[in-house]
Amino acid sequence: MSVLRRKVLAEFAGTAFLVTAVVGSGVMASRLSPNDVGLQLLQNSVATGAALVALILALQPVSASFNPVVTLVERALGMVDTRTAAGLIAAQFGGGLAGTVITNLMFGLDAVTLSTHERAGTGLWLGEIIATIGLILVIFGTVRSQRAERVAFAVGGYITAAYWFTSSTSFANPAVTVARTLTDTFAGIAPASTPAFVLAQLLGGTAGFFLIRALYPTTPTPAVAAADRKVLS
C-alpha cells in the first residue's frame, strides 16, 4: 500500500473513531444522566479528550490530523502537497460520516436522522473561532517547540477543556461538524447551523496560522520539519 493510501486510511479510521467517541459518549451520557446536562457535558468531554489522546498516539506514525482545518494549515505551511491534502480531507469527511452512522446503529437508532439541535448566534460563532485558534496554536506550537511526542496529550487536554470554556462546546472541526448533522442526539447539530460553524472554524484556522507564523517566524530546521510531517501529516 502506498504512503498516501496509508495516510488516507489512517485519517478515515481516526476520524471515524473520533466521531464515534463524540456522538457515542453523548448518547450514553444522555441515557445515564438524563436530568443533568452539566454531567452529560462532563462525560462527553472526558470521553472525547481521552479518545483523542489514544487515537493520536496510535496513528501518529502514519497520519493523525482528523481535521480539515489542521490539514489546510499544514498545506499553508508547506508540510503537505495539494494532492495529499485533498486526499486527507476527503478521508476525514468520509470517516466522520461513517462514524456517525455506525454510532447511531450501535445505540439502536436509525442509521441517519438529521439533527434538530439548532446552534446559532454570534456568541457561538465567536466560540468556534476561539476554539479553532486555540487548537491550531496547541498542535503546531507543541510540534514547533520540538515536543512532538506530547501532541496527543496537549490536544486531548485542550479539547476537554475547550468543551467547557467555549460557548459552542468546541467543535473546531468541519468534518466532525458535518458528521454530527446526521444524529439527532446530544452531540448533534442542525444542518442549517452547520455552514456558519464551518465558516467560523475556517476563520479560526486562518487566524491560528498567522499566530503560529508570528510566534515561530524562523523556518524550522530539517529535523523539526520532518517531525512536523511525521506527526501532523
PDB file of C-alpha atoms in Angstrom:
ATOM      1  CA  MET A   1       0.000   0.000   0.000  1.00  0.00           C
ATOM      2  CA  SER A   2       1.376   3.413  -0.964  1.00  0.00           C
ATOM      3  CA  VAL A   3       2.243   6.032   1.620  1.00  0.00           C
ATOM      4  CA  LEU A   4      -0.654   8.270   0.568  1.00  0.00           C
ATOM      5  CA  ARG A   5      -3.145   5.413   0.787  1.00  0.00           C
ATOM      6  CA  ARG A   6      -1.915   4.567   4.270  1.00  0.00           C
ATOM      7  CA  LYS A   7      -2.357   8.188   5.305  1.00  0.00           C
ATOM      8  CA  VAL A   8      -5.852   8.326   3.816  1.00  0.00           C
ATOM      9  CA  LEU A   9      -6.826   5.111   5.617  1.00  0.00           C
ATOM     10  CA  ALA A  10      -5.428   6.428   8.904  1.00  0.00           C
ATOM     11  CA  GLU A  11      -7.376   9.684   8.568  1.00  0.00           C
ATOM     12  CA  PHE A  12     -10.582   7.831   7.672  1.00  0.00           C
ATOM     13  CA  ALA A  13     -10.304   5.408  10.575  1.00  0.00           C
ATOM     14  CA  GLY A  14      -9.117   8.008  13.070  1.00  0.00           C
ATOM     15  CA  THR A  15     -11.876  10.482  12.242  1.00  0.00           C
ATOM     16  CA  ALA A  16     -14.481   7.717  12.324  1.00  0.00           C
ATOM     17  CA  PHE A  17     -13.407   6.656  15.805  1.00  0.00           C
ATOM     18  CA  LEU A  18     -13.228  10.276  16.947  1.00  0.00           C
ATOM     19  CA  VAL A  19     -16.818  10.915  15.853  1.00  0.00           C
ATOM     20  CA  THR A  20     -17.880   7.647  17.433  1.00  0.00           C
ATOM     21  CA  ALA A  21     -16.387   8.870  20.693  1.00  0.00           C
ATOM     22  CA  VAL A  22     -18.108  12.258  20.430  1.00  0.00           C
ATOM     23  CA  VAL A  23     -21.551  11.008  19.418  1.00  0.00           C
ATOM     24  CA  GLY A  24     -21.493   7.738  21.341  1.00  0.00           C
ATOM     25  CA  SER A  25     -20.462   9.291  24.631  1.00  0.00           C
ATOM     26  CA  GLY A  26     -23.174  11.903  24.120  1.00  0.00           C
ATOM     27  CA  VAL A  27     -25.823   9.211  23.711  1.00  0.00           C
ATOM     28  CA  MET A  28     -24.530   7.259  26.673  1.00  0.00           C
ATOM     29  CA  ALA A  29     -24.385  10.387  28.840  1.00  0.00           C
ATOM     30  CA  SER A  30     -27.971  11.276  27.967  1.00  0.00           C
ATOM     31  CA  ARG A  31     -29.125   7.798  28.927  1.00  0.00           C
ATOM     32  CA  LEU A  32     -27.145   7.545  32.138  1.00  0.00           C
ATOM     33  CA  SER A  33     -27.724  11.115  33.348  1.00  0.00           C
ATOM     34  CA  PRO A  34     -30.981  12.205  31.685  1.00  0.00           C
ATOM     35  CA  ASN A  35     -31.701  15.047  34.090  1.00  0.00           C
ATOM     36  CA  ASP A  36     -28.265  16.644  34.418  1.00  0.00           C
ATOM     37  CA  VAL A  37     -26.957  18.449  31.331  1.00  0.00           C
ATOM     38  CA  GLY A  38     -23.782  19.534  33.121  1.00  0.00           C
ATOM     39  CA  LEU A  39     -22.908  15.937  33.938  1.00  0.00           C
ATOM     40  CA  GLN A  40     -23.706  14.942  30.369  1.00  0.00           C
ATOM     41  CA  LEU A  41     -21.235  17.521  29.072  1.00  0.00           C
ATOM     42  CA  LEU A  42     -18.585  16.336  31.542  1.00  0.00           C
ATOM     43  CA  GLN A  43     -18.979  12.741  30.413  1.00  0.00           C
ATOM     44  CA  ASN A  44     -18.943  13.776  26.757  1.00  0.00           C
ATOM     45  CA  SER A  45     -15.842  15.973  27.107  1.00  0.00           C
ATOM     46  CA  VAL A  46     -13.788  13.457  29.095  1.00  0.00           C
ATOM     47  CA  ALA A  47     -14.567  10.651  26.642  1.00  0.00           C
ATOM     48  CA  THR A  48     -13.696  12.832  23.648  1.00  0.00           C
ATOM     49  CA  GLY A  49     -10.425  14.064  25.134  1.00  0.00           C
ATOM     50  CA  ALA A  50      -9.348  10.567  26.149  1.00  0.00           C
ATOM     51  CA  ALA A  51     -10.193   9.185  22.712  1.00  0.00           C
ATOM     52  CA  LEU A  52      -8.142  11.917  21.047  1.00  0.00           C
ATOM     53  CA  VAL A  53      -5.084  11.063  23.127  1.00  0.00           C
ATOM     54  CA  ALA A  54      -5.382   7.363  22.295  1.00  0.00           C
ATOM     55  CA  LEU A  55      -6.079   7.865  18.584  1.00  0.00           C
ATOM     56  CA  ILE A  56      -3.270  10.360  18.029  1.00  0.00           C
ATOM     57  CA  LEU A  57      -0.783   8.133  19.837  1.00  0.00           C
ATOM     58  CA  ALA A  58      -1.865   5.105  17.795  1.00  0.00           C
ATOM     59  CA  LEU A  59      -1.945   6.770  14.367  1.00  0.00           C
ATOM     60  CA  GLN A  60       0.719   9.457  14.768  1.00  0.00           C
ATOM     61  CA  PRO A  61       3.379   7.494  12.835  1.00  0.00           C
ATOM     62  CA  VAL A  62       1.068   7.390   9.793  1.00  0.00           C
ATOM     63  CA  SER A  63      -1.291  10.394   9.927  1.00  0.00           C
ATOM     64  CA  ALA A  64      -3.267  11.847  12.812  1.00  0.00           C
ATOM     65  CA  SER A  65      -4.836  15.182  11.920  1.00  0.00           C
ATOM     66  CA  PHE A  66      -8.512  14.081  11.803  1.00  0.00           C
ATOM     67  CA  ASN A  67      -9.438  17.676  10.956  1.00  0.00           C
ATOM     68  CA  PRO A  68      -9.637  19.528   7.608  1.00  0.00           C
ATOM     69  CA  VAL A  69      -8.602  22.820   9.211  1.00  0.00           C
ATOM     70  CA  VAL A  70      -5.418  21.239  10.555  1.00  0.00           C
ATOM     71  CA  THR A  71      -4.685  19.750   7.136  1.00  0.00           C
ATOM     72  CA  LEU A  72      -5.263  23.114   5.443  1.00  0.00           C
ATOM     73  CA  VAL A  73      -2.817  24.766   7.839  1.00  0.00           C
ATOM     74  CA  GLU A  74      -0.302  22.024   7.063  1.00  0.00           C
ATOM     75  CA  ARG A  75      -0.756  22.801   3.375  1.00  0.00           C
ATOM     76  CA  ALA A  76      -0.319  26.533   4.001  1.00  0.00           C
ATOM     77  CA  LEU A  77       2.905  25.806   5.887  1.00  0.00           C
ATOM     78  CA  GLY A  78       4.171  23.636   3.032  1.00  0.00           C
ATOM     79  CA  MET A  79       4.152  20.448   5.081  1.00  0.00           C
ATOM     80  CA  VAL A  80       1.983  18.524   2.599  1.00  0.00           C
ATOM     81  CA  ASP A  81       1.249  18.993  -1.095  1.00  0.00           C
ATOM     82  CA  THR A  82      -2.152  19.790  -2.562  1.00  0.00           C
ATOM     83  CA  ARG A  83      -2.869  16.233  -3.704  1.00  0.00           C
ATOM     84  CA  THR A  84      -2.122  14.808  -0.283  1.00  0.00           C
ATOM     85  CA  ALA A  85      -4.155  17.475   1.493  1.00  0.00           C
ATOM     86  CA  ALA A  86      -7.162  16.829  -0.751  1.00  0.00           C
ATOM     87  CA  GLY A  87      -6.985  13.097  -0.104  1.00  0.00           C
ATOM     88  CA  LEU A  88      -6.709  13.532   3.646  1.00  0.00           C
ATOM     89  CA  ILE A  89      -9.592  15.993   3.814  1.00  0.00           C
ATOM     90  CA  ALA A  90     -11.847  13.707   1.772  1.00  0.00           C
ATOM     91  CA  ALA A  91     -10.976  10.831   4.113  1.00  0.00           C
ATOM     92  CA  GLN A  92     -11.729  12.961   7.161  1.00  0.00           C
ATOM     93  CA  PHE A  93     -15.209  13.860   5.922  1.00  0.00           C
ATOM     94  CA  GLY A  94     -15.898  10.284   4.850  1.00  0.00           C
ATOM     95  CA  GLY A  95     -14.658   8.864   8.137  1.00  0.00           C
ATOM     96  CA  GLY A  96     -16.733  11.319  10.136  1.00  0.00           C
ATOM     97  CA  LEU A  97     -19.935  10.400   8.321  1.00  0.00           C
ATOM     98  CA  ALA A  98     -19.201   6.699   8.711  1.00  0.00           C
ATOM     99  CA  GLY A  99     -18.540   7.175  12.415  1.00  0.00           C
ATOM    100  CA  THR A 100     -21.913   8.819  12.972  1.00  0.00           C
ATOM    101  CA  VAL A 101     -23.845   6.147  11.082  1.00  0.00           C
ATOM    102  CA  ILE A 102     -22.076   3.337  12.938  1.00  0.00           C
ATOM    103  CA  THR A 103     -22.690   5.018  16.291  1.00  0.00           C
ATOM    104  CA  ASN A 104     -26.375   5.527  15.582  1.00  0.00           C
ATOM    105  CA  LEU A 105     -26.735   1.843  14.722  1.00  0.00           C
ATOM    106  CA  MET A 106     -24.672   0.776  17.727  1.00  0.00           C
ATOM    107  CA  PHE A 107     -27.145   2.501  20.060  1.00  0.00           C
ATOM    108  CA  GLY A 108     -30.223   1.132  18.316  1.00  0.00           C
ATOM    109  CA  LEU A 109     -31.077   4.349  16.470  1.00  0.00           C
ATOM    110  CA  ASP A 110     -31.841   4.915  12.801  1.00  0.00           C
ATOM    111  CA  ALA A 111     -28.658   4.965  10.735  1.00  0.00           C
ATOM    112  CA  VAL A 112     -29.290   8.580   9.744  1.00  0.00           C
ATOM    113  CA  THR A 113     -31.525  11.094  11.499  1.00  0.00           C
ATOM    114  CA  LEU A 114     -30.928  14.755  10.762  1.00  0.00           C
ATOM    115  CA  SER A 115     -30.316  16.721  13.928  1.00  0.00           C
ATOM    116  CA  THR A 116     -32.845  19.273  15.125  1.00  0.00           C
ATOM    117  CA  HIS A 117     -30.397  20.826  17.604  1.00  0.00           C
ATOM    118  CA  GLU A 118     -30.005  24.387  16.370  1.00  0.00           C
ATOM    119  CA  ARG A 119     -26.752  26.088  17.317  1.00  0.00           C
ATOM    120  CA  ALA A 120     -26.630  29.690  16.117  1.00  0.00           C
ATOM    121  CA  GLY A 121     -25.718  33.167  17.280  1.00  0.00           C
ATOM    122  CA  THR A 122     -22.695  35.449  17.308  1.00  0.00           C
ATOM    123  CA  GLY A 123     -21.568  34.138  20.675  1.00  0.00           C
ATOM    124  CA  LEU A 124     -21.437  30.540  19.434  1.00  0.00           C
ATOM    125  CA  TRP A 125     -19.704  31.544  16.202  1.00  0.00           C
ATOM    126  CA  LEU A 126     -17.108  33.513  18.152  1.00  0.00           C
ATOM    127  CA  GLY A 127     -16.695  30.465  20.376  1.00  0.00           C
ATOM    128  CA  GLU A 128     -15.865  28.355  17.323  1.00  0.00           C
ATOM    129  CA  ILE A 129     -13.311  30.894  16.106  1.00  0.00           C
ATOM    130  CA  ILE A 130     -11.604  30.924  19.504  1.00  0.00           C
ATOM    131  CA  ALA A 131     -11.763  27.144  19.862  1.00  0.00           C
ATOM    132  CA  THR A 132     -10.119  26.630  16.464  1.00  0.00           C
ATOM    133  CA  ILE A 133      -7.418  29.248  17.003  1.00  0.00           C
ATOM    134  CA  GLY A 134      -6.524  27.547  20.255  1.00  0.00           C
ATOM    135  CA  LEU A 135      -6.439  24.107  18.656  1.00  0.00           C
ATOM    136  CA  ILE A 136      -4.082  25.270  15.906  1.00  0.00           C
ATOM    137  CA  LEU A 137      -1.897  27.008  18.485  1.00  0.00           C
ATOM    138  CA  VAL A 138      -1.713  23.895  20.668  1.00  0.00           C
ATOM    139  CA  ILE A 139      -0.938  21.487  17.816  1.00  0.00           C
ATOM    140  CA  PHE A 140       1.620  23.456  15.854  1.00  0.00           C
ATOM    141  CA  GLY A 141       3.067  25.244  18.859  1.00  0.00           C
ATOM    142  CA  THR A 142       3.772  21.927  20.553  1.00  0.00           C
ATOM    143  CA  VAL A 143       5.383  20.488  17.433  1.00  0.00           C
ATOM    144  CA  ARG A 144       7.430  23.568  16.562  1.00  0.00           C
ATOM    145  CA  SER A 145       8.763  23.825  20.088  1.00  0.00           C
ATOM    146  CA  GLN A 146      10.263  20.376  19.449  1.00  0.00           C
ATOM    147  CA  ARG A 147       7.875  18.462  21.720  1.00  0.00           C
ATOM    148  CA  ALA A 148       6.077  16.482  19.025  1.00  0.00           C
ATOM    149  CA  GLU A 149       5.772  13.432  21.247  1.00  0.00           C
ATOM    150  CA  ARG A 150       3.432  15.413  23.522  1.00  0.00           C
ATOM    151  CA  VAL A 151       0.927  16.483  20.863  1.00  0.00           C
ATOM    152  CA  ALA A 152      -1.574  13.773  21.776  1.00  0.00           C
ATOM    153  CA  PHE A 153      -1.745  14.861  25.407  1.00  0.00           C
ATOM    154  CA  ALA A 154      -1.797  18.560  24.523  1.00  0.00           C
ATOM    155  CA  VAL A 155      -4.674  18.140  22.072  1.00  0.00           C
ATOM    156  CA  GLY A 156      -6.664  15.800  24.301  1.00  0.00           C
ATOM    157  CA  GLY A 157      -6.298  18.143  27.252  1.00  0.00           C
ATOM    158  CA  TYR A 158      -7.143  21.228  25.221  1.00  0.00           C
ATOM    159  CA  ILE A 159     -10.312  19.785  23.687  1.00  0.00           C
ATOM    160  CA  THR A 160     -11.506  18.503  27.060  1.00  0.00           C
ATOM    161  CA  ALA A 161     -11.085  21.995  28.490  1.00  0.00           C
ATOM    162  CA  ALA A 162     -12.477  23.782  25.441  1.00  0.00           C
ATOM    163  CA  TYR A 163     -15.768  21.888  25.760  1.00  0.00           C
ATOM    164  CA  TRP A 164     -16.195  23.966  28.916  1.00  0.00           C
ATOM    165  CA  PHE A 165     -14.639  27.353  28.240  1.00  0.00           C
ATOM    166  CA  THR A 166     -16.135  27.987  24.782  1.00  0.00           C
ATOM    167  CA  SER A 167     -19.775  28.895  24.229  1.00  0.00           C
ATOM    168  CA  SER A 168     -20.031  26.433  21.328  1.00  0.00           C
ATOM    169  CA  THR A 169     -18.541  23.472  23.264  1.00  0.00           C
ATOM    170  CA  SER A 170     -15.634  23.483  20.809  1.00  0.00           C
ATOM    171  CA  PHE A 171     -16.495  21.627  17.616  1.00  0.00           C
ATOM    172  CA  ALA A 172     -13.386  23.155  15.964  1.00  0.00           C
ATOM    173  CA  ASN A 173     -13.502  20.620  13.122  1.00  0.00           C
ATOM    174  CA  PRO A 174     -15.509  20.856   9.857  1.00  0.00           C
ATOM    175  CA  ALA A 175     -15.535  17.075   9.273  1.00  0.00           C
ATOM    176  CA  VAL A 176     -16.848  16.373  12.773  1.00  0.00           C
ATOM    177  CA  THR A 177     -19.360  19.223  12.465  1.00  0.00           C
ATOM    178  CA  VAL A 178     -20.833  17.855   9.228  1.00  0.00           C
ATOM    179  CA  ALA A 179     -20.884  14.332  10.648  1.00  0.00           C
ATOM    180  CA  ARG A 180     -22.834  15.476  13.689  1.00  0.00           C
ATOM    181  CA  THR A 181     -25.713  16.659  11.482  1.00  0.00           C
ATOM    182  CA  LEU A 182     -26.671  13.008  10.949  1.00  0.00           C
ATOM    183  CA  THR A 183     -27.611  12.268  14.549  1.00  0.00           C
ATOM    184  CA  ASP A 184     -30.497  13.778  16.488  1.00  0.00           C
ATOM    185  CA  THR A 185     -28.806  13.172  19.830  1.00  0.00           C
ATOM    186  CA  PHE A 186     -26.918  15.147  22.479  1.00  0.00           C
ATOM    187  CA  ALA A 187     -23.956  15.851  20.177  1.00  0.00           C
ATOM    188  CA  GLY A 188     -25.989  16.719  17.087  1.00  0.00           C
ATOM    189  CA  ILE A 189     -26.111  19.990  15.194  1.00  0.00           C
ATOM    190  CA  ALA A 190     -28.886  21.008  12.795  1.00  0.00           C
ATOM    191  CA  PRO A 191     -27.800  21.111   9.137  1.00  0.00           C
ATOM    192  CA  ALA A 192     -28.911  24.751   8.893  1.00  0.00           C
ATOM    193  CA  SER A 193     -26.480  25.657  11.695  1.00  0.00           C
ATOM    194  CA  THR A 194     -23.513  23.955  10.052  1.00  0.00           C
ATOM    195  CA  PRO A 195     -22.354  26.463   7.380  1.00  0.00           C
ATOM    196  CA  ALA A 196     -21.795  29.246   9.914  1.00  0.00           C
ATOM    197  CA  PHE A 197     -19.920  26.866  12.221  1.00  0.00           C
ATOM    198  CA  VAL A 198     -17.656  25.703   9.401  1.00  0.00           C
ATOM    199  CA  LEU A 199     -17.008  29.288   8.289  1.00  0.00           C
ATOM    200  CA  ALA A 200     -16.089  30.226  11.867  1.00  0.00           C
ATOM    201  CA  GLN A 201     -13.717  27.249  12.021  1.00  0.00           C
ATOM    202  CA  LEU A 202     -12.035  28.290   8.780  1.00  0.00           C
ATOM    203  CA  LEU A 203     -11.636  31.841  10.090  1.00  0.00           C
ATOM    204  CA  GLY A 204     -10.182  30.457  13.306  1.00  0.00           C
ATOM    205  CA  GLY A 205      -7.811  28.252  11.340  1.00  0.00           C
ATOM    206  CA  THR A 206      -6.629  31.236   9.292  1.00  0.00           C
ATOM    207  CA  ALA A 207      -6.047  33.311  12.415  1.00  0.00           C
ATOM    208  CA  GLY A 208      -4.281  30.381  14.040  1.00  0.00           C
ATOM    209  CA  PHE A 209      -1.981  30.021  11.032  1.00  0.00           C
ATOM    210  CA  PHE A 210      -0.905  33.661  11.243  1.00  0.00           C
ATOM    211  CA  LEU A 211      -0.456  33.376  15.007  1.00  0.00           C
ATOM    212  CA  ILE A 212       1.845  30.385  14.589  1.00  0.00           C
ATOM    213  CA  ARG A 213       3.817  32.225  11.902  1.00  0.00           C
ATOM    214  CA  ALA A 214       4.188  35.202  14.249  1.00  0.00           C
ATOM    215  CA  LEU A 215       5.221  33.133  17.264  1.00  0.00           C
ATOM    216  CA  TYR A 216       7.563  30.832  15.341  1.00  0.00           C
ATOM    217  CA  PRO A 217       8.873  33.034  12.486  1.00  0.00           C
ATOM    218  CA  THR A 218      12.063  31.079  11.906  1.00  0.00           C
ATOM    219  CA  THR A 219      11.822  28.371   9.296  1.00  0.00           C
ATOM    220  CA  PRO A 220      12.031  25.016  11.125  1.00  0.00           C
ATOM    221  CA  THR A 221      15.263  23.089  10.895  1.00  0.00           C
ATOM    222  CA  PRO A 222      15.140  19.935   8.733  1.00  0.00           C
ATOM    223  CA  ALA A 223      14.748  17.808  11.864  1.00  0.00           C
ATOM    224  CA  VAL A 224      11.765  19.808  13.111  1.00  0.00           C
ATOM    225  CA  ALA A 225      10.209  19.925   9.652  1.00  0.00           C
ATOM    226  CA  ALA A 226      10.496  16.144   9.447  1.00  0.00           C
ATOM    227  CA  ALA A 227       8.828  15.849  12.834  1.00  0.00           C
ATOM    228  CA  ASP A 228       6.050  18.143  11.615  1.00  0.00           C
ATOM    229  CA  ARG A 229       5.368  15.895   8.663  1.00  0.00           C
ATOM    230  CA  LYS A 230       5.520  12.704  10.722  1.00  0.00           C
ATOM    231  CA  VAL A 231       3.189  13.923  13.449  1.00  0.00           C
ATOM    232  CA  LEU A 232       0.677  16.030  11.584  1.00  0.00           C
ATOM    233  CA  SER A 233       0.541  14.697   8.053  1.00  0.00           C
TER     234      SER A 233
END
